[in-house]
GROMACS .gro file of C-alpha atoms in nm:
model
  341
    1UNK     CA    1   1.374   2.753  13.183
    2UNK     CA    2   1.075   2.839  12.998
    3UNK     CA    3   1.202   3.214  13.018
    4UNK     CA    4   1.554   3.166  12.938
    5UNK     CA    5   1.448   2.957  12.598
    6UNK     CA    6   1.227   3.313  12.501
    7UNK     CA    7   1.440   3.537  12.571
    8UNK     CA    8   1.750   3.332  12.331
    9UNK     CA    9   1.472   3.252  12.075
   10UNK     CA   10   1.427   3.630  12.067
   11UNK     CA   11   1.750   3.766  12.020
   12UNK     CA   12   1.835   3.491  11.750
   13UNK     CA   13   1.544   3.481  11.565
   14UNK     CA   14   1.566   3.890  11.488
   15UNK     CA   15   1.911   3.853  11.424
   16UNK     CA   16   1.794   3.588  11.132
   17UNK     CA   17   1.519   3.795  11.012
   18UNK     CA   18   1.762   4.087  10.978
   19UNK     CA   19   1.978   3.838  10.761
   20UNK     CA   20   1.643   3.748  10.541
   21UNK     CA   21   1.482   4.037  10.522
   22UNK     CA   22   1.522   4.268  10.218
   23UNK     CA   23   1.682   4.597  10.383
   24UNK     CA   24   1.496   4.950  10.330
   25UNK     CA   25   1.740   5.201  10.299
   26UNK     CA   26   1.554   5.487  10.322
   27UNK     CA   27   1.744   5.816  10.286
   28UNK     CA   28   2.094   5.572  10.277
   29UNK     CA   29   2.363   5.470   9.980
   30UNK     CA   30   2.357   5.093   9.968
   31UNK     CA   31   2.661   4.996  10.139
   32UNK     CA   32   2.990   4.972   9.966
   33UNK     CA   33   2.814   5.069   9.626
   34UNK     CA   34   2.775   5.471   9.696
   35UNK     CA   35   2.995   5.555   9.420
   36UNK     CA   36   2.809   5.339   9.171
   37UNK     CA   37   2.446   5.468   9.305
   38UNK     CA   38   2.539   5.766   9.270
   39UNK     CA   39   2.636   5.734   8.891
   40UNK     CA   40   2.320   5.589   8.791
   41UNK     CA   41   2.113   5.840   9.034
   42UNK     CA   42   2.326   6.127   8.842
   43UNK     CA   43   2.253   5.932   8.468
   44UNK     CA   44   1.858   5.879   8.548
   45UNK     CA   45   1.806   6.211   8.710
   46UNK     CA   46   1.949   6.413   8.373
   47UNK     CA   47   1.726   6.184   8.148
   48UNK     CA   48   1.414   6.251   8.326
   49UNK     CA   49   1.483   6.609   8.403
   50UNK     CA   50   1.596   6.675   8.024
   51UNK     CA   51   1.395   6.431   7.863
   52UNK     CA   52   1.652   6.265   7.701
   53UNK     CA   53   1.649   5.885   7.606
   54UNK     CA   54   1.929   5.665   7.686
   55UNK     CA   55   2.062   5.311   7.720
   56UNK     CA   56   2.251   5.233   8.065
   57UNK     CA   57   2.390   4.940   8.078
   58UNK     CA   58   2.501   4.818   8.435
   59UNK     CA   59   2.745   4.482   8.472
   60UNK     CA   60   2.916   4.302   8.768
   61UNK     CA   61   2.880   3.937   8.911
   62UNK     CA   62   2.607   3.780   9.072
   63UNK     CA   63   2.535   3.904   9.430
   64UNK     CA   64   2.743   4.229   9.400
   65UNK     CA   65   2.455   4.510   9.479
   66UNK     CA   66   2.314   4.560   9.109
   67UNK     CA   67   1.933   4.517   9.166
   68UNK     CA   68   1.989   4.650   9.502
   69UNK     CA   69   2.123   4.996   9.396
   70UNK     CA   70   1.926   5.004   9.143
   71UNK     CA   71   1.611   5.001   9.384
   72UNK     CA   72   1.790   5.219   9.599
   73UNK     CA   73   1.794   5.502   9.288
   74UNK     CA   74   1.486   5.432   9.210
   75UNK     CA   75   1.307   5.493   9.541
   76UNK     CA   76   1.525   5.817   9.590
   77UNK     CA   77   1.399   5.916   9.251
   78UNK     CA   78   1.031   5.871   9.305
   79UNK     CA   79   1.051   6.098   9.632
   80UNK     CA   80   1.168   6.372   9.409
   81UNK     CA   81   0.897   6.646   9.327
   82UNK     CA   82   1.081   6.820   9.058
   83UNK     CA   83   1.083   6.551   8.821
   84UNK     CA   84   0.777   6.557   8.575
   85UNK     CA   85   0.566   6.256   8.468
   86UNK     CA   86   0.758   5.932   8.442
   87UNK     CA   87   0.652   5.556   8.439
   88UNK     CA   88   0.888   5.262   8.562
   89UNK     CA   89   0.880   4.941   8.439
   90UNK     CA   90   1.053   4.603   8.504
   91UNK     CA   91   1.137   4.294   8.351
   92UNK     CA   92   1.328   4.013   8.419
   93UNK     CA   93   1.425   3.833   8.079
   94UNK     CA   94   1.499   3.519   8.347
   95UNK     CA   95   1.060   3.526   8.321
   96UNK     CA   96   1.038   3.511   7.926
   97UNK     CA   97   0.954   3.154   7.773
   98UNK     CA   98   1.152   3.317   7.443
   99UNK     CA   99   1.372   3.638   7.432
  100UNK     CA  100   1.081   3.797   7.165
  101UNK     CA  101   0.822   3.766   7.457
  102UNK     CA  102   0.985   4.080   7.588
  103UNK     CA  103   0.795   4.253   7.291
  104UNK     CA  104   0.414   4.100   7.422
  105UNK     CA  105   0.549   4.204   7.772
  106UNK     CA  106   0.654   4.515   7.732
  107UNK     CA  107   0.359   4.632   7.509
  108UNK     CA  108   0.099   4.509   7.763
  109UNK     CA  109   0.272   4.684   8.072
  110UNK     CA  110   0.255   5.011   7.852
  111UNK     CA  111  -0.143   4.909   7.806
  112UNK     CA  112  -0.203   4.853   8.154
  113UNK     CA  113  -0.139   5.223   8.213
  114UNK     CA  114  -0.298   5.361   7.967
  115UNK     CA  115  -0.016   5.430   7.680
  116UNK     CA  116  -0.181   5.435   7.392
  117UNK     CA  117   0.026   5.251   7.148
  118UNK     CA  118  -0.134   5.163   6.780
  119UNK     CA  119  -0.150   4.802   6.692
  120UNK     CA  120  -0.186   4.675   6.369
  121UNK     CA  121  -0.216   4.265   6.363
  122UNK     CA  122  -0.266   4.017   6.601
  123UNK     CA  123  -0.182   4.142   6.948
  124UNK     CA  124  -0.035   3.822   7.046
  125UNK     CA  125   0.240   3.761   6.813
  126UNK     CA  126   0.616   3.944   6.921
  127UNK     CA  127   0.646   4.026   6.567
  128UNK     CA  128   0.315   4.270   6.597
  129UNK     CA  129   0.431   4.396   6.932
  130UNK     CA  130   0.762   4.452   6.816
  131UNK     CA  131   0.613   4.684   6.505
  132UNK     CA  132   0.391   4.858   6.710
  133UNK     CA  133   0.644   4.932   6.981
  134UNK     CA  134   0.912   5.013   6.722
  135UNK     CA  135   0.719   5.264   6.546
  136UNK     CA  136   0.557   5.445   6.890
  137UNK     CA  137   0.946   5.541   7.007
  138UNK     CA  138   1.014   5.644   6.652
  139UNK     CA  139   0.782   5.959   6.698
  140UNK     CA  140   0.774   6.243   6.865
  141UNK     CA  141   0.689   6.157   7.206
  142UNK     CA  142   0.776   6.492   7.371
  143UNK     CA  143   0.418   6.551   7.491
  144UNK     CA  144   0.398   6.204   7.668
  145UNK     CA  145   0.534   6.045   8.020
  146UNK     CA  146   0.914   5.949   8.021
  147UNK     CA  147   0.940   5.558   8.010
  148UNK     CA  148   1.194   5.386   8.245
  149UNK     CA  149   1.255   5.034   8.141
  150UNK     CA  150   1.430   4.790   8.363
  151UNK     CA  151   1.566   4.477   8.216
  152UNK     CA  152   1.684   4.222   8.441
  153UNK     CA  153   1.886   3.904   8.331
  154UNK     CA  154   1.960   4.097   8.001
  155UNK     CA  155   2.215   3.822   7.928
  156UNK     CA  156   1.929   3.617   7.875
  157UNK     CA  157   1.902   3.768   7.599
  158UNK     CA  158   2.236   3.770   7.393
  159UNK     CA  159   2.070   3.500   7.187
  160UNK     CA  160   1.946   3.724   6.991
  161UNK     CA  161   2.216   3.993   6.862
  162UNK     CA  162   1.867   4.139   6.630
  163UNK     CA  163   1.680   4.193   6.916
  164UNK     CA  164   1.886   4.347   7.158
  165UNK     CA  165   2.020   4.574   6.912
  166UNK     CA  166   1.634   4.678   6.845
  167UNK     CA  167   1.574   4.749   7.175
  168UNK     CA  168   1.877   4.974   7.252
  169UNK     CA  169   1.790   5.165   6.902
  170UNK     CA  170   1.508   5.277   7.010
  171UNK     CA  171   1.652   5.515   7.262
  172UNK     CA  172   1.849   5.666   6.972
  173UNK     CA  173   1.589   5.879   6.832
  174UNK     CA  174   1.543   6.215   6.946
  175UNK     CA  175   1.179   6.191   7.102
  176UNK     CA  176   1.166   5.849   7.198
  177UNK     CA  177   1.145   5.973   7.607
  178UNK     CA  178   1.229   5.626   7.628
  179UNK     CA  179   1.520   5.507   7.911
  180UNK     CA  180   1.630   5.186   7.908
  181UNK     CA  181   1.826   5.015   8.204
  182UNK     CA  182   1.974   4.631   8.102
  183UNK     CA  183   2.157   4.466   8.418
  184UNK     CA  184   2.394   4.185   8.329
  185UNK     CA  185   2.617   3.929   8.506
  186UNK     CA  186   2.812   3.916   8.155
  187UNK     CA  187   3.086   4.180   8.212
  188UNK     CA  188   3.193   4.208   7.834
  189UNK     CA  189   2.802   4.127   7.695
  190UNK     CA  190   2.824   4.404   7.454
  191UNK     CA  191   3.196   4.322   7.361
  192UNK     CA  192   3.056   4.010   7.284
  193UNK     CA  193   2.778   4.074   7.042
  194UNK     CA  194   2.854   4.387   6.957
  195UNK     CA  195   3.109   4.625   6.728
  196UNK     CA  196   3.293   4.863   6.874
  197UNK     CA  197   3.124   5.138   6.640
  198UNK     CA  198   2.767   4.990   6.669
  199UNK     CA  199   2.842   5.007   7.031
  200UNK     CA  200   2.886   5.317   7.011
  201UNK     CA  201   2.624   5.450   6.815
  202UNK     CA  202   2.403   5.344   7.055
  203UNK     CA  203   2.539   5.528   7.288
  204UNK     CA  204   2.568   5.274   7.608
  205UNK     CA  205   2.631   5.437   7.943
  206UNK     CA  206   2.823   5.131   8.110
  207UNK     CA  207   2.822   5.119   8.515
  208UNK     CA  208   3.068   4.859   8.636
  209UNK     CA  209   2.990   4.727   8.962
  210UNK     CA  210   3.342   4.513   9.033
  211UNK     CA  211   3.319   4.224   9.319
  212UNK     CA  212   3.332   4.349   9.698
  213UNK     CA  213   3.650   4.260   9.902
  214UNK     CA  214   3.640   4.063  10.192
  215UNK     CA  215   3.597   4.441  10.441
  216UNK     CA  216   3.305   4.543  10.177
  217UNK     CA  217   3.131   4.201  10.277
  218UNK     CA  218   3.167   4.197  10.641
  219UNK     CA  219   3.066   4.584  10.621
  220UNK     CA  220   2.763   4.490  10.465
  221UNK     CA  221   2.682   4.176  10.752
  222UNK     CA  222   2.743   4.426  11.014
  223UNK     CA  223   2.503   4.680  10.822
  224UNK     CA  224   2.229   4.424  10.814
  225UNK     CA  225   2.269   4.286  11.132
  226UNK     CA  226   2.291   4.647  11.288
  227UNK     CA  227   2.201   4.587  11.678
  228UNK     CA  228   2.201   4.205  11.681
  229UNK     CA  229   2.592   4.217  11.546
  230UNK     CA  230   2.722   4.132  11.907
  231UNK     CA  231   2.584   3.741  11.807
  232UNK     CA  232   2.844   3.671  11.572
  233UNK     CA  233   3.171   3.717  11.727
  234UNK     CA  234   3.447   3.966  11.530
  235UNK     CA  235   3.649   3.655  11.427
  236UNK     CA  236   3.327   3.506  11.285
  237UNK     CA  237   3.224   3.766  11.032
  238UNK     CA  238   3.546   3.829  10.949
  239UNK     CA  239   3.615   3.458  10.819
  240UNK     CA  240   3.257   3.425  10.675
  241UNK     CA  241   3.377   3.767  10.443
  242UNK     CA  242   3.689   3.612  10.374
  243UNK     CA  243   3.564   3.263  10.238
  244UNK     CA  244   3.318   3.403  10.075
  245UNK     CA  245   3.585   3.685   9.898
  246UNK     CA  246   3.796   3.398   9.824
  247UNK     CA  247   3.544   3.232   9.649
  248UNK     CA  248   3.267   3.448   9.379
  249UNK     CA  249   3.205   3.734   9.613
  250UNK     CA  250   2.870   3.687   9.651
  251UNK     CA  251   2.711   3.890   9.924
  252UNK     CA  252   2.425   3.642   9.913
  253UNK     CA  253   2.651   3.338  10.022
  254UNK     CA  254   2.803   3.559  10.282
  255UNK     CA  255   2.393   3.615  10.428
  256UNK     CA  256   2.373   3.201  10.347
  257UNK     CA  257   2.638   3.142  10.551
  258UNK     CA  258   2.553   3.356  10.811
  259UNK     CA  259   2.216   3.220  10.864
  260UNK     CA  260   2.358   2.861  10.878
  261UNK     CA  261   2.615   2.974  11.144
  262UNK     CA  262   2.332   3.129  11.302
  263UNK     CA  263   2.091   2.831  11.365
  264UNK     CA  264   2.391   2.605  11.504
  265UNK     CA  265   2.417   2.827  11.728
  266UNK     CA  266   2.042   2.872  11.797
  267UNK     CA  267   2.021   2.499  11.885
  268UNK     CA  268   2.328   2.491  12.069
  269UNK     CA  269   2.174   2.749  12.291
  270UNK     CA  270   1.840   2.532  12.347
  271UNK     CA  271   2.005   2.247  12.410
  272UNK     CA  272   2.227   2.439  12.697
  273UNK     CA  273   1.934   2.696  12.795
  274UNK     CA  274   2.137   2.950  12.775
  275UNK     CA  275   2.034   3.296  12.755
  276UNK     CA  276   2.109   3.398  12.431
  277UNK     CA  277   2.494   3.396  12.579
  278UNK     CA  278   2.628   3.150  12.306
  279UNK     CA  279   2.804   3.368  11.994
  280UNK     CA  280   2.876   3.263  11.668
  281UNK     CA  281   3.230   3.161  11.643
  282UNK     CA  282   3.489   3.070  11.363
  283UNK     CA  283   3.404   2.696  11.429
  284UNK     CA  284   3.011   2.768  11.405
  285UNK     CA  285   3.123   2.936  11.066
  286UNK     CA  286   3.357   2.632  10.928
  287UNK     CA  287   3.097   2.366  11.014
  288UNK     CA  288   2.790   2.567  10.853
  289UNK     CA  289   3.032   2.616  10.535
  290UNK     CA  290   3.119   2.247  10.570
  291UNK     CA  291   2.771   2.196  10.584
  292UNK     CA  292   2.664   2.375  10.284
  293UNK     CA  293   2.959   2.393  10.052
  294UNK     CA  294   3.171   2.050  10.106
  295UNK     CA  295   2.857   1.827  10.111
  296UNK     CA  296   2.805   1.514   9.837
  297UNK     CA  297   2.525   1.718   9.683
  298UNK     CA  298   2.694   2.003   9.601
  299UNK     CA  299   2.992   1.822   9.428
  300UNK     CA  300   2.735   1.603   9.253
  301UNK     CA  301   2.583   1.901   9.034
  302UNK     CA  302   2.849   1.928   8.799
  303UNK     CA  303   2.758   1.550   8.698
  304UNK     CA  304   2.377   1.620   8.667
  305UNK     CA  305   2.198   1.595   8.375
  306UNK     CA  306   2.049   1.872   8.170
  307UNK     CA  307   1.692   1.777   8.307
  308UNK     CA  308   1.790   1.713   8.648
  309UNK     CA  309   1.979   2.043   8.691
  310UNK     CA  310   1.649   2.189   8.526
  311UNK     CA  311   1.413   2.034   8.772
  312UNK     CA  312   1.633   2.181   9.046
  313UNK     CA  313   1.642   2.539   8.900
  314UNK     CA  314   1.266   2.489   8.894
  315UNK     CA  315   1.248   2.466   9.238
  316UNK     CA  316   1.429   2.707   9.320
  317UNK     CA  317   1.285   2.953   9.088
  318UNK     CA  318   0.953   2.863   9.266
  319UNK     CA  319   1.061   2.940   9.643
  320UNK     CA  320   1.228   3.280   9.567
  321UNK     CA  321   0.903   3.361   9.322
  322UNK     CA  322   0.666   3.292   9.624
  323UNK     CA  323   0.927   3.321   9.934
  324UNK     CA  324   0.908   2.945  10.042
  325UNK     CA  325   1.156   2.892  10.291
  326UNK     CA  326   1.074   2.527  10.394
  327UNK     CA  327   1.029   2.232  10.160
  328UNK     CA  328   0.727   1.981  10.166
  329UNK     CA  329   0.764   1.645  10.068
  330UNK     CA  330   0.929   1.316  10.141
  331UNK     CA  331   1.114   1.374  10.462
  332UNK     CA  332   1.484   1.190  10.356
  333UNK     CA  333   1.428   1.435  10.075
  334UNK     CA  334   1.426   1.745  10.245
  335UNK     CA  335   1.660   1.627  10.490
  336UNK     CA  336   1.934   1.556  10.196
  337UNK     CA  337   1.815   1.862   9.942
  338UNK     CA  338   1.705   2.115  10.094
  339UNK     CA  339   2.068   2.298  10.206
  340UNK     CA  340   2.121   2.294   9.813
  341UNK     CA  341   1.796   2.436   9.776
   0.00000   0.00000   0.00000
């Protein structure tokens, strides 16, 4: 008995940490986004080998492979010995207390290694960072390291038309070996703030990464579940990519939903000691959607108040930031919240 419960507790739980784990793709396309990797390999790869500046702006809904690919490129990039000096650099406007913060962080990143960038003023107002930074890319930088600049959550900043428009100027001047990479969940963001003619005198490569059918998604569960697939029946991951295509297309409620299906099943092999023999089925998948996507909670959030939904964003922001899977506290708590969580 003692045997049969380790050997079903092994199989499962590698099946789950293939679900939670972050893949590594190695020498591989993401799946289902090739075409779109490839685009943005091809647009980064002229920059740095010409030493051109450009804006790229990549946009698609939540979940559909943006960060991913873009992590994919980057990694095949930095294995490439023919490219000369260049230094990456990310952040996530999601991070900023206010949209001019990006100046502060952006000029202390450069600091850190060793860009030598003239400051006139007090270092810790945007307004001094945003001079200084302004006026490096504005001369000739020929002789220095490209800079890659990865925005994420550039949506975040559409509050500021000004400052947006600053930051995709700068790649306009001839020297500037600056690149800049914004990736939105806004498909028409520069529609939106934007002119047609100041849009395109910036010169915006766009990279549209449209939602994944429901054969993209289940490609992509069989892809991370590789040798543990045979768990979830055919039906299964079929229905999971369905709902899920039906719904926002979100990859990362397909993985959600997988997991959940997962651990009914876990328990329902315990409680048989079985052998691991117990598959997911279409039933496992309806109750662990049930579970997570019909409950009280869920329906309740559209009726929460600015505060509440605020304090649960919080929380959230805080277990992806440090990778908390469980949640301490009051037990009735956790036992209510933590699915939405």
């Amino acid at each position: 008995m003692e045997n049969h419960t380790q050997v079903s507790s092994t199989i499962y739980h590698k099946a789950r940490m293939k679900l939670e784990s972050v893949p590594n793709w190695e020498d591989d396309d993401v799946p289902c986004r090739e075409e779109e990797g490839d685009n943005l390999y091809t647009e980064l790869l002229d920059c740095l080998t010409s030493r051109s500046s450009r804006s790229i702006y990549i946009h698609g809904m939540p979940g559909c492979g943006k960060s991913l690919t873009m992590s994919a490129v980057l990694k095949k990039l930095s294995t490439n010995p023919d490219l000369g000096r260049w230094e990456y650099f990310e952040i996530n406007a999601m991070q900023l207390a206010k949209s001019s913060d990006i100046y502060l962080t952006f000029l202390e990143l450069l600091q850190q290694r060793n860009i030598r960038i003239k400051v006139d003023g007090n270092r810790t107002k945007p307004i001094v960072a945003q001079n200084s930074l302004r006026n490096y890319f504005a001369r000739d930088q020929s002789k220095s390291p490209m800079i890659l600049l990865h925005i994420e959550e550039l949506d975040k900043l559409a509050k500021s038309v000004e400052l947006l428009y600053d930051l995709f100027d700068w790649t306009t001047g001839g020297k500037a070996n600056l690149i800049i990479v914004g990736i939105s969940n806004d498909l028409s963001l520069v529609e939106k703030l934007f002119p047609k003619k100041v849009a395109s005198r910036l010169g915006l490569k766009r990279i549209n990464f449209v939602p994944y059918s429901g054969a993209e998604i289940e490609q992509i569960l069989r892809s991370r579940l590789s040798d543990t697939a045979h768990i979830f029946e055919n039906s299964a991951l079929t229905l999971i990519s369905k709902k899920v295509a039906a719904s926002l297309s979100d990859v990362r409620r397909a993985l959600h939903v997988s997991r959940k299906s997962l651990s009914l099943v876990e328990k329902l092999n315990l409680e048989n000691n079985e052998e691991g023999n117990i598959r997911v089925n279409t039933s496992h998948v309806n109750q662990a959607h049930n579970v997570m996507y019909a409950m009280t909670e869920y329906k309740m959030l559209p009726f929460l108040s600015i505060y509440e939904l605020l304090f649960i964003l919080s929380v959230i922001e805080v277990c992806k930031r440090f990778a908390i899977t469980n949640i301490e506290g009051n037990k009735n708590y956790r036992e209510q919240y933590s699915p939405v969580l």
